[in-house]
Short mmCIF file of C-alpha atoms and ligand atoms in Angstrom, two decimals:
data_model
loop_
_atom_site.label_atom_id
_atom_site.label_comp_id
_atom_site.label_asym_id
_atom_site.label_seq_id
_atom_site.Cartn_x
_atom_site.Cartn_y
_atom_site.Cartn_z
CA UNK A 1 12.27 -9.43 -21.13
CA UNK A 2 12.31 -6.49 -19.54
CA UNK A 3 15.55 -3.86 -20.84
CA UNK A 4 15.63 -1.35 -18.58
CA UNK A 5 13.14 -0.60 -15.11
CA UNK A 6 13.67 2.90 -13.50
CA UNK A 7 12.32 2.44 -9.89
CA UNK A 8 10.90 5.14 -8.26
CA UNK A 9 10.96 5.08 -4.45
CA UNK A 10 13.34 1.95 -3.72
CA UNK A 11 11.91 1.33 -1.01
CA UNK A 12 9.66 -2.38 0.91
CA UNK A 13 6.98 -2.47 -2.06
CA UNK A 14 9.74 -1.47 -4.47
CA UNK A 15 13.29 -3.23 -4.20
CA UNK A 16 10.93 -6.17 -3.39
CA UNK A 17 9.41 -5.96 -6.14
CA UNK A 18 12.31 -6.44 -8.15
CA UNK A 19 14.46 -8.36 -5.89
CA UNK A 20 11.32 -10.39 -6.73
CA UNK A 21 11.72 -10.19 -10.92
CA UNK A 22 15.84 -10.54 -10.91
CA UNK A 23 14.76 -13.45 -9.49
CA UNK A 24 12.69 -15.10 -12.18
CA UNK A 25 15.21 -12.93 -15.15
CA UNK A 26 12.78 -11.15 -16.81
CA UNK A 27 14.81 -7.14 -15.58
CA UNK A 28 17.75 -6.21 -17.52
CA UNK A 29 18.24 -3.22 -16.35
CA UNK A 30 17.09 -1.39 -12.62
CA UNK A 31 17.59 1.98 -11.83
CA UNK A 32 16.44 3.80 -8.58
CA UNK A 33 15.50 6.68 -7.99
CA UNK A 34 15.24 8.45 -4.44
CA UNK A 35 16.27 11.45 -3.07
CA UNK A 36 19.12 9.65 -0.34
CA UNK A 37 21.54 9.28 -2.36
CA UNK A 38 22.58 6.67 1.00
CA UNK A 39 19.64 4.56 0.73
CA UNK A 40 20.46 4.19 -3.45
CA UNK A 41 23.73 3.62 -2.56
CA UNK A 42 22.17 1.58 -0.01
CA UNK A 43 20.61 -0.59 -2.44
CA UNK A 44 22.78 -0.62 -4.55
CA UNK A 45 25.05 -2.63 -2.25
CA UNK A 46 22.29 -5.16 -1.58
CA UNK A 47 21.95 -5.52 -5.56
CA UNK A 48 18.58 -4.08 -5.78
CA UNK A 49 20.05 -1.05 -8.08
CA UNK A 50 22.66 -1.15 -10.55
CA UNK A 51 22.63 1.93 -10.53
CA UNK A 52 20.92 4.78 -9.50
CA UNK A 53 20.01 8.86 -10.71
CA UNK A 54 18.55 11.83 -8.09
CA UNK A 55 16.49 12.86 -11.05
CA UNK A 56 13.92 11.41 -11.81
CA UNK A 57 13.62 12.88 -15.29
CA UNK A 58 17.04 11.46 -16.73
CA UNK A 59 15.58 8.23 -14.74
CA UNK A 60 13.60 7.29 -16.47
CA UNK A 61 15.05 7.86 -20.61
CA UNK A 62 15.06 5.04 -22.49
CA UNK A 63 12.68 2.86 -20.19
CA UNK A 64 10.50 0.15 -20.96
CA UNK A 65 9.03 0.28 -17.77
CA UNK A 66 8.65 2.74 -14.97
CA UNK A 67 7.59 1.99 -11.44
CA UNK A 68 5.92 4.81 -8.51
CA UNK A 69 6.64 3.30 -5.91
CA UNK A 70 6.92 6.66 -3.11
CA UNK A 71 4.23 7.61 -0.78
CA UNK A 72 1.21 8.84 -2.00
CA UNK A 73 1.34 12.18 -1.25
CA UNK A 74 4.74 12.36 -4.02
CA UNK A 75 2.59 10.94 -6.92
CA UNK A 76 1.92 13.86 -8.62
CA UNK A 77 5.75 16.27 -8.21
CA UNK A 78 6.98 13.03 -9.56
CA UNK A 79 4.91 12.62 -12.68
CA UNK A 80 4.89 16.59 -13.31
CA UNK A 81 9.17 15.84 -13.31
CA UNK A 82 9.07 12.76 -15.23
CA UNK A 83 6.39 13.53 -18.68
CA UNK A 84 8.03 15.21 -21.04
CA UNK A 85 10.19 12.40 -20.88
CA UNK A 86 8.85 9.43 -21.20
CA UNK A 87 9.03 8.00 -24.42
CA UNK A 88 5.79 6.98 -26.12
CA UNK A 89 5.93 3.64 -25.30
CA UNK A 90 6.94 3.71 -21.75
CA UNK A 91 4.97 1.79 -19.41
CA UNK A 92 4.50 3.66 -16.54
CA UNK A 93 3.17 1.65 -13.63
CA UNK A 94 1.91 2.35 -9.53
CA UNK A 95 1.94 -0.15 -6.87
CA UNK A 96 -0.06 2.97 -4.26
CA UNK A 97 -2.42 2.23 -1.27
CA UNK A 98 -5.20 4.45 -2.91
CA UNK A 99 -6.43 4.22 -6.35
CA UNK A 100 -7.99 7.14 -7.15
CA UNK A 101 -5.99 10.21 -6.16
CA UNK A 102 -2.88 8.16 -8.41
CA UNK A 103 -6.03 8.06 -11.65
CA UNK A 104 -6.78 11.78 -10.53
CA UNK A 105 -3.25 13.48 -10.24
CA UNK A 106 -2.42 10.95 -13.23
CA UNK A 107 -5.09 12.61 -15.77
CA UNK A 108 -3.85 16.09 -14.45
CA UNK A 109 -0.84 15.92 -15.60
CA UNK A 110 -0.61 13.55 -18.58
CA UNK A 111 -3.94 15.46 -19.60
CA UNK A 112 -5.85 12.49 -20.19
CA UNK A 113 -3.23 11.06 -22.42
CA UNK A 114 -2.59 7.62 -20.23
CA UNK A 115 -3.51 4.58 -22.07
CA UNK A 116 0.60 3.61 -20.85
CA UNK A 117 -0.81 4.74 -17.36
CA UNK A 118 -1.96 1.29 -15.43
CA UNK A 119 -1.73 1.57 -11.63
CA UNK A 120 -1.30 -1.16 -9.40
CA UNK A 121 -1.47 -1.84 -5.73
CA UNK A 122 -0.43 -5.76 -4.34
CA UNK A 123 -1.47 -6.75 -1.63
CA UNK A 124 1.01 -7.35 0.56
CA UNK A 125 3.61 -5.43 2.70
CA UNK A 126 4.99 -5.53 6.27
CA UNK A 127 4.75 -2.81 9.35
CA UNK A 128 8.64 -2.56 8.48
CA UNK A 129 9.86 0.48 5.76
CA UNK A 130 13.16 0.05 3.41
CA UNK A 131 14.90 -1.44 0.73
CA UNK A 132 16.67 -3.20 4.00
CA UNK A 133 13.67 -4.89 4.97
CA UNK A 134 12.35 -5.77 1.05
CA UNK A 135 12.88 -9.40 0.82
CA UNK A 136 11.31 -11.61 -3.17
CA UNK A 137 8.94 -13.15 -1.28
CA UNK A 138 6.88 -10.61 -0.46
CA UNK A 139 4.55 -11.66 -3.88
CA UNK A 140 4.27 -15.40 -3.09
CA UNK A 141 0.37 -16.20 -3.40
CA UNK A 142 -0.64 -12.61 -2.83
CA UNK A 143 -2.74 -11.11 -4.43
CA UNK A 144 -2.74 -7.87 -7.03
CA UNK A 145 -5.02 -5.64 -7.32
CA UNK A 146 -4.50 -3.67 -11.13
CA UNK A 147 -7.87 -1.41 -11.82
CA UNK A 148 -7.76 -0.59 -16.03
CA UNK A 149 -9.23 2.27 -16.40
CA UNK A 150 -11.04 3.13 -19.52
CA UNK A 151 -8.38 4.31 -21.93
CA UNK A 152 -6.05 2.24 -21.33
CA UNK A 153 -3.88 0.28 -23.23
CA UNK A 154 -4.20 -3.65 -23.89
CA UNK A 155 0.06 -3.86 -24.89
CA UNK A 156 -0.50 -2.01 -21.11
CA UNK A 157 -1.62 -3.84 -19.17
CA UNK A 158 -0.46 -7.12 -20.10
CA UNK A 159 3.62 -6.12 -19.38
CA UNK A 160 2.39 -4.79 -16.07
CA UNK A 161 0.54 -8.01 -15.28
CA UNK A 162 3.08 -10.43 -16.72
CA UNK A 163 5.30 -8.79 -14.32
CA UNK A 164 3.43 -9.24 -11.61
CA UNK A 165 2.88 -13.38 -11.93
CA UNK A 166 6.93 -13.80 -12.52
CA UNK A 167 6.61 -12.54 -9.06
CA UNK A 168 4.01 -15.12 -7.93
CA UNK A 169 1.63 -13.23 -7.19
CA UNK A 170 -2.19 -13.49 -8.45
CA UNK A 171 -3.61 -10.31 -10.28
CA UNK A 172 -6.58 -9.93 -10.14
CA UNK A 173 -8.93 -6.05 -11.37
CA UNK A 174 -11.35 -4.67 -10.32
CA UNK A 175 -12.40 -0.35 -10.67
CA UNK A 176 -11.15 2.47 -9.04
CA UNK A 177 -13.73 3.28 -7.12
CA UNK A 178 -14.57 -0.49 -6.16
CA UNK A 179 -11.05 -1.14 -4.94
CA UNK A 180 -11.11 2.11 -2.65
CA UNK A 181 -13.85 1.21 -1.29
CA UNK A 182 -13.26 -2.32 -0.55
CA UNK A 183 -9.56 -1.33 0.88
CA UNK A 184 -11.11 1.87 3.02
CA UNK A 185 -12.78 -1.44 5.38
CA UNK A 186 -10.64 -4.06 4.35
CA UNK A 187 -6.81 -2.70 4.90
CA UNK A 188 -7.70 1.40 6.03
CA UNK A 189 -9.54 1.27 8.64
CA UNK A 190 -8.08 -1.51 11.39
CA UNK A 191 -4.92 1.26 10.70
CA UNK A 192 -6.64 4.04 11.81
CA UNK A 193 -8.41 1.80 15.12
CA UNK A 194 -4.38 0.67 15.57
CA UNK A 195 -3.26 4.07 15.59
CA UNK A 196 -5.92 5.97 17.19
CA UNK A 197 -6.21 2.70 20.06
CA UNK A 198 -2.15 2.91 20.45
CA UNK A 199 -2.18 6.73 21.33
CA UNK A 200 -5.30 6.82 22.94
CA UNK A 201 -3.21 4.57 25.35
CA UNK A 202 -0.53 6.65 25.14
CA UNK A 203 -2.12 9.69 26.57
CA UNK A 204 -3.93 8.67 29.76
CA UNK A 205 -1.79 9.18 33.23
CA UNK A 206 -0.65 5.23 33.93
CA UNK A 207 0.54 4.54 30.59
CA UNK A 208 3.26 2.96 31.93
CA UNK A 209 1.37 0.50 33.39
CA UNK A 210 -1.15 -0.16 30.45
CA UNK A 211 2.27 -0.69 28.75
CA UNK A 212 4.35 -2.83 31.15
CA UNK A 213 1.66 -4.96 31.77
CA UNK A 214 0.30 -5.06 27.54
CA UNK A 215 0.17 -9.40 26.97
CA UNK A 216 -0.05 -11.24 22.99
CA UNK A 217 -3.28 -10.09 21.86
CA UNK A 218 -2.64 -6.12 22.78
CA UNK A 219 0.89 -6.60 20.34
CA UNK A 220 -1.62 -8.57 18.01
CA UNK A 221 -3.98 -5.52 16.48
CA UNK A 222 -1.91 -3.02 17.37
CA UNK A 223 1.67 -4.40 15.34
CA UNK A 224 0.05 -2.40 12.91
CA UNK A 225 0.47 0.88 14.05
CA UNK A 226 3.60 0.81 14.18
CA UNK A 227 3.40 1.08 10.04
CA UNK A 228 5.40 4.57 8.43
CA UNK A 229 3.60 7.93 9.84
CA UNK A 230 4.12 9.11 6.49
CA UNK A 231 3.24 6.68 3.91
CA UNK A 232 0.01 6.00 6.23
CA UNK A 233 -0.63 9.87 5.99
CA UNK A 234 -1.22 9.41 2.67
CA UNK A 235 -3.46 6.64 2.21
CA UNK A 236 -5.65 8.45 4.94
CA UNK A 237 -5.52 11.73 2.98
CA UNK A 238 -5.31 10.14 -0.92
CA UNK A 239 -9.12 8.24 -0.01
CA UNK A 240 -10.45 10.56 2.77
CA UNK A 241 -14.74 9.62 1.07
CA UNK A 242 -14.44 5.90 1.27
CA UNK A 243 -12.81 5.28 4.64
CA UNK A 244 -14.77 7.66 7.14
CA UNK A 245 -17.59 6.21 5.47
CA UNK A 246 -17.17 3.19 6.61
CA UNK A 247 -15.18 4.98 9.94
CA UNK A 248 -18.62 6.57 10.92
CA UNK A 249 -20.12 2.89 10.22
CA UNK A 250 -18.12 1.67 12.63
CA UNK A 251 -18.34 4.72 14.96
CA UNK A 252 -22.15 4.71 14.48
CA UNK A 253 -21.85 0.08 15.40
CA UNK A 254 -18.80 0.59 18.74
CA UNK A 255 -21.93 3.58 20.47
CA UNK A 256 -24.51 0.79 20.08
CA UNK A 257 -21.25 -1.83 22.22
CA UNK A 258 -21.11 0.48 24.28
CA UNK A 259 -24.68 1.65 25.04
CA UNK A 260 -25.45 -2.35 25.66
CA UNK A 261 -22.25 -2.87 27.72
CA UNK A 262 -23.67 0.16 29.45
CA UNK A 263 -26.87 -1.34 30.36
CA UNK A 264 -25.75 -4.79 30.83
CA UNK A 265 -27.83 -6.01 27.78
CA UNK A 266 -25.86 -9.13 27.55
CA UNK A 267 -27.59 -10.64 25.09
CA UNK A 268 -26.28 -7.43 22.28
CA UNK A 269 -23.04 -8.10 23.71
CA UNK A 270 -22.45 -12.04 23.78
CA UNK A 271 -24.59 -12.24 19.51
CA UNK A 272 -21.26 -9.37 18.42
CA UNK A 273 -18.61 -11.80 19.78
CA UNK A 274 -20.47 -14.75 18.47
CA UNK A 275 -21.04 -13.47 15.05
CA UNK A 276 -16.95 -11.73 14.89
CA UNK A 277 -15.91 -14.71 16.43
CA UNK A 278 -18.14 -17.21 12.88
CA UNK A 279 -17.02 -14.57 10.06
CA UNK A 280 -13.33 -14.70 11.48
CA UNK A 281 -13.29 -18.12 11.71
CA UNK A 282 -14.68 -17.73 8.98
CA UNK A 283 -12.62 -15.60 6.90
CA UNK A 284 -9.14 -17.31 8.50
CA UNK A 285 -9.71 -21.10 7.63
CA UNK A 286 -10.38 -20.00 3.92
CA UNK A 287 -6.47 -18.31 3.84
P1 NAP B 301 8.89 2.77 1.62
O1 NAP B 301 9.96 1.49 2.61
O2 NAP B 301 9.48 4.28 2.69
O3 NAP B 301 10.02 3.21 0.72
C1 NAP B 301 9.43 4.39 -0.22
C2 NAP B 301 10.35 4.83 -1.15
O4 NAP B 301 9.98 5.68 -1.83
C3 NAP B 301 11.88 5.31 -0.13
O5 NAP B 301 12.44 4.40 -0.01
C4 NAP B 301 12.31 7.06 -0.08
O6 NAP B 301 13.67 6.95 -0.53
C5 NAP B 301 11.54 7.44 -1.54
N1 NAP B 301 10.38 8.39 -1.34
C6 NAP B 301 10.43 9.18 -1.09
N2 NAP B 301 9.53 10.19 -1.53
C7 NAP B 301 10.23 10.64 -2.24
C8 NAP B 301 9.70 11.11 -3.59
N3 NAP B 301 9.44 12.91 -2.39
N4 NAP B 301 10.59 11.57 -3.79
C9 NAP B 301 11.26 10.77 -4.73
N5 NAP B 301 11.67 9.73 -3.76
C10 NAP B 301 10.62 9.27 -2.52
O7 NAP B 301 7.71 2.98 1.66
P2 NAP B 301 7.00 0.88 0.69
O8 NAP B 301 6.38 0.55 2.34
O9 NAP B 301 7.53 0.48 -0.43
O10 NAP B 301 5.86 2.38 0.08
C11 NAP B 301 6.01 2.67 -1.15
C12 NAP B 301 4.01 2.41 -1.79
O11 NAP B 301 3.59 1.57 -1.28
C13 NAP B 301 3.19 3.93 -0.51
O12 NAP B 301 2.63 4.73 -1.87
C14 NAP B 301 2.68 2.98 -0.94
O13 NAP B 301 0.63 3.23 -0.53
C15 NAP B 301 2.19 1.67 -1.44
N6 NAP B 301 2.69 0.20 -0.21
C16 NAP B 301 2.88 -0.51 0.80
C17 NAP B 301 2.85 -1.23 1.16
C18 NAP B 301 2.96 -1.79 2.79
O14 NAP B 301 3.02 -2.90 3.63
N7 NAP B 301 4.35 -0.87 2.99
C19 NAP B 301 1.83 -2.28 0.74
C20 NAP B 301 1.19 -2.60 -0.47
C21 NAP B 301 1.70 -0.85 -0.80
P3 NAP B 301 14.09 8.55 -0.24
O15 NAP B 301 13.93 9.14 1.25
O16 NAP B 301 15.52 8.28 -0.56
O17 NAP B 301 13.56 9.18 -1.15
#
């Protein structure tokens, strides 16, 4: 049982996490932290948090677990604010979508004393933001990746593992580097493509016709371009190296496809589509 959990960032992911922990009866008291009192009042009214603070330093005193569920760009300043107030037994974890930047921030702020830091990333979410979009079932049968580092305490790792399992998630472990490469390809690249596509079309002269006649395929493909721009700005800049590598690889493949279309290479075009359909059908059938 977690007696006191401090949730810094009471939004979609943090809100869903504590809703699920409450449902599993794994937490007694949840203190929320954010910049906007109206949002914290809303979260309190919804029964997501018991109380709140706007000063993260005050909120973490006596906490058993502190969860950082803010955009990646805010992680370091929050770590700096809470560092002097964490007890030696407080477990610190996060839900950020890139892990190398969180680990680097923590190493700097905590002077390498990071045994109680358990970096984590739930592979679940929606294009919506805010506590009003949170729900307890978000992590059911979804994966949560933990990226333990060399200095991690087995106790802290166990606490965070148990927390996510209580939310119905399958917990897996991966190195930070592998996590950032895999997520660059499977999540971050598709978001870049969706944002870039919608932005290109939105700047065309006949954009009104383009959007008027957009059908289901366009909606499916671009749903994720409705995700929060600030959050995706932060993810993009935090996972720069791995993301740029996979984007360049995609650009090469896209250039090849353009060349094949221009030169009427119908074999290349047909084979590309066949390969992609086979891969996607196999992926969807296995889910
Ligand atoms: P969200 O719904 O926008 O919630 C983030 C919350 O953080 C907001 O309620 C905001 O409240 C608070 N916040 C923002 N900046 C802050 C700051 N400087 N100091 C204190 N609080 C701050 O975002 P989310 O979707 O839950 O994402 C949170 C984290 O989860 C991100 O790191 C993201 O990478 C990760 N993640 C997201 C998804 C997804 O699909 N959405 C999936 C997996 C992981 P105030 O405005 O009141 O401060």
